[in-house]
């Protein structure tokens, strides 16, 4: 089982939105996904409960139970756990970092967001973990100087996943309906962004190689 944790000290960067969107697409690609919601707001667990397709399950989990829950998921054949965290640097986020194979930091392209994510980045590096950024809620003017400068700063720190995610109502509509953007409008631009983001995450985690090895071992 591989584990992705989404983390930012700043609230509202898109951790829960992107967790849900990527989980749906990863499940569609053959992963058995479980959503671990460590945020007391329980946004992601509530979204998972509201889905009519119950194959993608989720639960609220406190940091004290994280290790035990992950061990159970591994035993049950879950191949990908996505951990959503509260906006903080805390015992909960440290536990999510320690457990993860990859930590994703969604960041809006503003100075406040970039400054704030530096502390998170330093904490992750201190814990010896790999992390990557994703620029979220970008205006459709993605070539603006501000967005380009943000991308360069994040690329220099830990690496930037592709593509930049645009601010689109489809992300909000999908959450409201218990869907991912790839289910809401499979041919729409948000679905395309999420599919490309999942490609980028898979490359970063070498997930394709991981599955090929698991399949060979099972044969
Ligand atoms: N790409 C996007 N386009 C449009 N709206 C977005 C996008 N990403 C996130 N949002 C919206 O921004 C708000 C914050 O997103 P979300 O709740 O996912 O952030 P979060 O990092 O999980 O916040 P918190 O730290 O409070 O848990 C939500 O209203 C969500 O619908
Ligand atoms: Mg959230």
Coordinates of C-alpha atoms and ligand atoms in Angstrom, one line a residue:
X1 CA 0.0 0.0 0.0
X2 CA 1.3 3.5 -0.9
X3 CA 0.3 6.5 1.1
X4 CA -0.2 10.1 -0.1
X5 CA -0.7 12.9 2.5
X6 CA -2.0 16.3 1.6
X7 CA -0.7 19.0 3.9
X8 CA -0.5 22.8 4.3
X9 CA -0.4 25.0 7.3
X10 CA -2.7 27.5 5.5
X11 CA -6.4 26.7 5.4
X12 CA -8.4 26.6 2.2
X13 CA -5.6 25.7 -0.2
X14 CA -7.5 22.8 -1.7
X15 CA -6.3 19.7 0.3
X16 CA -9.7 18.2 0.7
X17 CA -10.9 19.1 -2.8
X18 CA -7.8 17.6 -4.5
X19 CA -7.8 14.6 -2.2
X20 CA -11.3 13.7 -3.3
X21 CA -10.6 14.5 -7.0
X22 CA -7.5 12.4 -7.1
X23 CA -8.9 9.5 -5.1
X24 CA -11.8 9.1 -7.6
X25 CA -9.4 9.1 -10.6
X26 CA -6.9 6.8 -8.9
X27 CA -9.7 4.3 -8.1
X28 CA -10.9 4.5 -11.7
X29 CA -7.3 3.5 -12.7
X30 CA -7.5 0.3 -10.7
X31 CA -6.3 1.3 -7.3
X32 CA -8.2 0.3 -4.2
X33 CA -8.3 3.7 -2.5
X34 CA -9.2 4.6 1.1
X35 CA -9.6 8.2 2.3
X36 CA -8.2 8.9 5.8
X37 CA -9.6 12.2 7.1
X38 CA -7.5 13.5 9.9
X39 CA -9.2 16.9 9.9
X40 CA -11.7 17.4 12.7
X41 CA -13.8 19.4 10.2
X42 CA -14.4 15.9 8.5
X43 CA -15.0 17.5 5.1
X44 CA -13.6 14.5 3.2
X45 CA -15.2 11.8 5.3
X46 CA -18.5 13.6 4.9
X47 CA -18.0 13.8 1.1
X48 CA -17.2 10.1 1.0
X49 CA -20.3 9.2 2.9
X50 CA -22.4 11.2 0.5
X51 CA -21.2 9.2 -2.5
X52 CA -23.6 6.8 -4.1
X53 CA -20.6 4.7 -5.3
X54 CA -19.5 3.1 -2.0
X55 CA -16.4 1.5 -3.4
X56 CA -14.4 4.5 -2.5
X57 CA -14.6 4.5 1.3
X58 CA -13.3 7.0 3.9
X59 CA -13.3 7.6 7.6
X60 CA -12.3 10.2 10.1
X61 CA -9.2 9.1 12.0
X62 CA -7.4 10.8 14.9
X63 CA -3.6 10.8 14.9
X64 CA -3.5 8.4 17.9
X65 CA -5.2 5.7 15.7
X66 CA -3.5 6.4 12.4
X67 CA -0.9 3.6 12.5
X68 CA -3.5 1.1 13.6
X69 CA -5.9 2.1 10.8
X70 CA -3.2 2.1 8.2
X71 CA -2.1 -1.4 9.2
X72 CA -5.8 -2.6 8.9
X73 CA -6.1 -1.0 5.5
X74 CA -3.0 -2.7 4.3
X75 CA -4.3 -6.1 5.5
X76 CA -7.6 -5.5 3.7
X77 CA -5.9 -5.0 0.4
X78 CA -6.1 -1.2 0.1
X79 CA -3.4 -0.2 -2.5
X80 CA -3.6 3.6 -2.0
X81 CA -4.4 5.6 1.1
X82 CA -5.0 9.3 0.7
X83 CA -4.6 11.2 4.0
X84 CA -6.2 14.7 4.3
X85 CA -5.0 16.8 7.2
X86 CA -6.1 19.8 9.2
X87 CA -4.5 23.2 8.3
X88 CA -1.7 23.2 10.9
X89 CA 1.7 21.9 11.8
X90 CA 0.8 19.6 14.7
X91 CA 1.1 16.0 16.0
X92 CA -1.6 15.1 13.4
X93 CA 0.4 16.5 10.5
X94 CA 3.7 15.0 11.7
X95 CA 2.0 11.6 11.9
X96 CA 0.6 12.0 8.3
X97 CA 4.1 13.0 7.1
X98 CA 5.8 10.1 8.9
X99 CA 3.4 7.6 7.3
X100 CA 3.5 9.0 3.7
X101 CA 5.4 7.9 0.7
X102 CA 4.6 11.3 -0.9
X103 CA 3.4 14.5 0.6
X104 CA 1.5 16.9 -1.6
X105 CA 1.3 20.6 -0.7
X106 CA -1.4 22.4 -2.6
X107 CA -0.6 26.1 -2.8
X108 CA -2.5 29.1 -4.2
X109 CA -0.3 31.4 -6.3
X110 CA -0.2 34.2 -3.8
X111 CA 2.7 35.6 -1.7
X112 CA 1.0 34.7 1.6
X113 CA 0.5 31.1 0.5
X114 CA 4.0 30.7 -0.8
X115 CA 5.5 32.2 2.4
X116 CA 3.3 30.0 4.6
X117 CA 4.2 26.8 2.8
X118 CA 7.9 27.3 3.4
X119 CA 7.4 26.4 7.1
X120 CA 5.5 23.2 6.1
X121 CA 8.2 22.4 3.6
X122 CA 11.0 22.8 6.2
X123 CA 9.1 20.6 8.7
X124 CA 8.7 17.8 6.0
X125 CA 12.3 18.0 5.1
X126 CA 13.3 17.8 8.8
X127 CA 11.3 14.6 9.0
X128 CA 13.3 13.3 6.0
X129 CA 10.4 13.0 3.6
X130 CA 9.7 13.7 -0.1
X131 CA 7.2 16.3 -1.0
X132 CA 5.9 18.0 -4.1
X133 CA 3.8 21.1 -4.6
X134 CA 0.7 21.6 -6.7
X135 CA -0.5 25.1 -7.6
X136 CA -4.2 25.3 -7.1
X137 CA -6.9 27.8 -7.7
X138 CA -4.9 29.6 -10.4
X139 CA -6.7 32.1 -12.7
X140 CA -7.0 31.0 -16.2
X141 CA -4.4 33.5 -17.0
X142 CA -1.7 31.0 -16.1
X143 CA 1.0 32.9 -17.8
X144 CA 0.7 35.8 -15.5
X145 CA 4.0 36.9 -14.0
X146 CA 2.8 36.2 -10.4
X147 CA 1.9 32.6 -11.3
X148 CA 5.2 32.0 -13.1
X149 CA 7.1 33.4 -10.2
X150 CA 5.2 31.2 -7.8
X151 CA 5.9 28.1 -9.9
X152 CA 9.6 28.9 -10.1
X153 CA 9.8 29.3 -6.3
X154 CA 8.0 26.0 -5.7
X155 CA 10.1 24.1 -8.3
X156 CA 13.2 25.3 -6.6
X157 CA 12.0 24.0 -3.2
X158 CA 10.8 20.5 -3.8
X159 CA 9.3 20.2 -7.3
X160 CA 6.0 21.1 -8.8
X161 CA 3.5 18.6 -10.0
X162 CA 1.8 19.3 -13.3
X163 CA -0.5 20.8 -14.4
X164 CA -1.4 24.0 -12.5
X165 CA -5.0 23.5 -11.3
X166 CA -7.3 26.3 -12.4
X167 CA -10.0 27.8 -10.2
X168 CA -13.2 26.3 -11.7
X169 CA -16.7 25.9 -10.4
X170 CA -16.6 22.2 -11.5
X171 CA -14.3 21.5 -8.5
X172 CA -17.0 22.9 -6.2
X173 CA -19.9 21.3 -8.0
X174 CA -18.3 17.9 -7.9
X175 CA -17.8 18.1 -4.1
X176 CA -21.4 19.1 -3.7
X177 CA -22.6 16.1 -5.6
X178 CA -20.4 13.5 -4.0
X179 CA -18.4 13.2 -7.2
X180 CA -14.9 13.8 -8.6
X181 CA -14.5 16.2 -11.6
X182 CA -13.7 13.1 -13.7
X183 CA -17.2 11.7 -12.9
X184 CA -19.1 15.1 -13.1
X185 CA -17.9 15.9 -16.6
X186 CA -15.4 13.3 -17.9
X187 CA -14.6 15.4 -21.0
X188 CA -14.4 18.8 -19.2
X189 CA -11.3 20.8 -18.4
X190 CA -11.3 20.0 -14.7
X191 CA -11.4 16.3 -15.4
X192 CA -8.5 16.8 -17.8
X193 CA -6.5 18.6 -15.2
X194 CA -7.1 15.9 -12.6
X195 CA -6.1 13.1 -15.0
X196 CA -2.9 14.9 -15.8
X197 CA -2.3 15.6 -12.1
X198 CA -2.7 11.8 -11.3
X199 CA -0.2 11.1 -14.1
X200 CA 2.3 13.4 -12.5
X201 CA 1.7 11.9 -9.0
X202 CA 2.2 8.4 -10.4
X203 CA 5.4 9.4 -12.0
X204 CA 6.6 11.0 -8.8
X205 CA 5.8 8.0 -6.8
X206 CA 6.8 5.5 -9.4
X207 CA 3.4 3.9 -8.8
X208 CA 3.4 2.2 -12.2
X209 CA 6.6 0.4 -11.4
X210 CA 5.3 -0.5 -7.9
X211 CA 2.2 -2.2 -9.4
X212 CA 4.1 -4.0 -12.1
X213 CA 6.4 -5.5 -9.3
X214 CA 3.3 -6.4 -7.1
X215 CA 1.7 -8.1 -10.1
X216 CA 4.9 -10.1 -10.9
X217 CA 5.2 -11.1 -7.2
X218 CA 1.6 -12.3 -7.1
X219 CA 2.0 -14.4 -10.3
Ligands
LIG1 N1 -9.4 24.4 -8.1 C1 -10.4 24.9 -7.5 N2 -11.4 25.7 -8.1 C2 -12.4 26.2 -7.5 N3 -12.6 26.1 -6.1 C3 -11.7 25.4 -5.4 C4 -10.6 24.8 -6.0 N4 -9.9 24.1 -5.1 C5 -10.5 24.4 -3.9 N5 -11.6 25.1 -4.1 C6 -12.5 25.7 -3.1 O1 -11.7 26.3 -2.1 C7 -12.3 26.1 -0.8 C8 -11.2 25.5 0.0 O2 -10.9 24.2 -0.5 P1 -10.6 22.9 0.4 O3 -11.7 22.9 1.5 O4 -10.4 21.8 -0.4 O5 -9.3 23.4 1.1 P2 -8.5 22.8 2.3 O6 -7.1 23.0 2.1 O7 -9.0 21.4 2.5 O8 -9.1 23.7 3.5 P3 -9.0 23.4 5.1 O9 -7.6 23.7 5.4 O10 -10.0 24.3 5.7 O11 -9.3 22.0 5.3 C9 -13.5 25.2 -1.0 O12 -14.6 26.1 -1.0 C10 -13.3 24.6 -2.4 O13 -14.5 24.3 -3.0
LIG2 MG1 -9.8 20.4 4.2

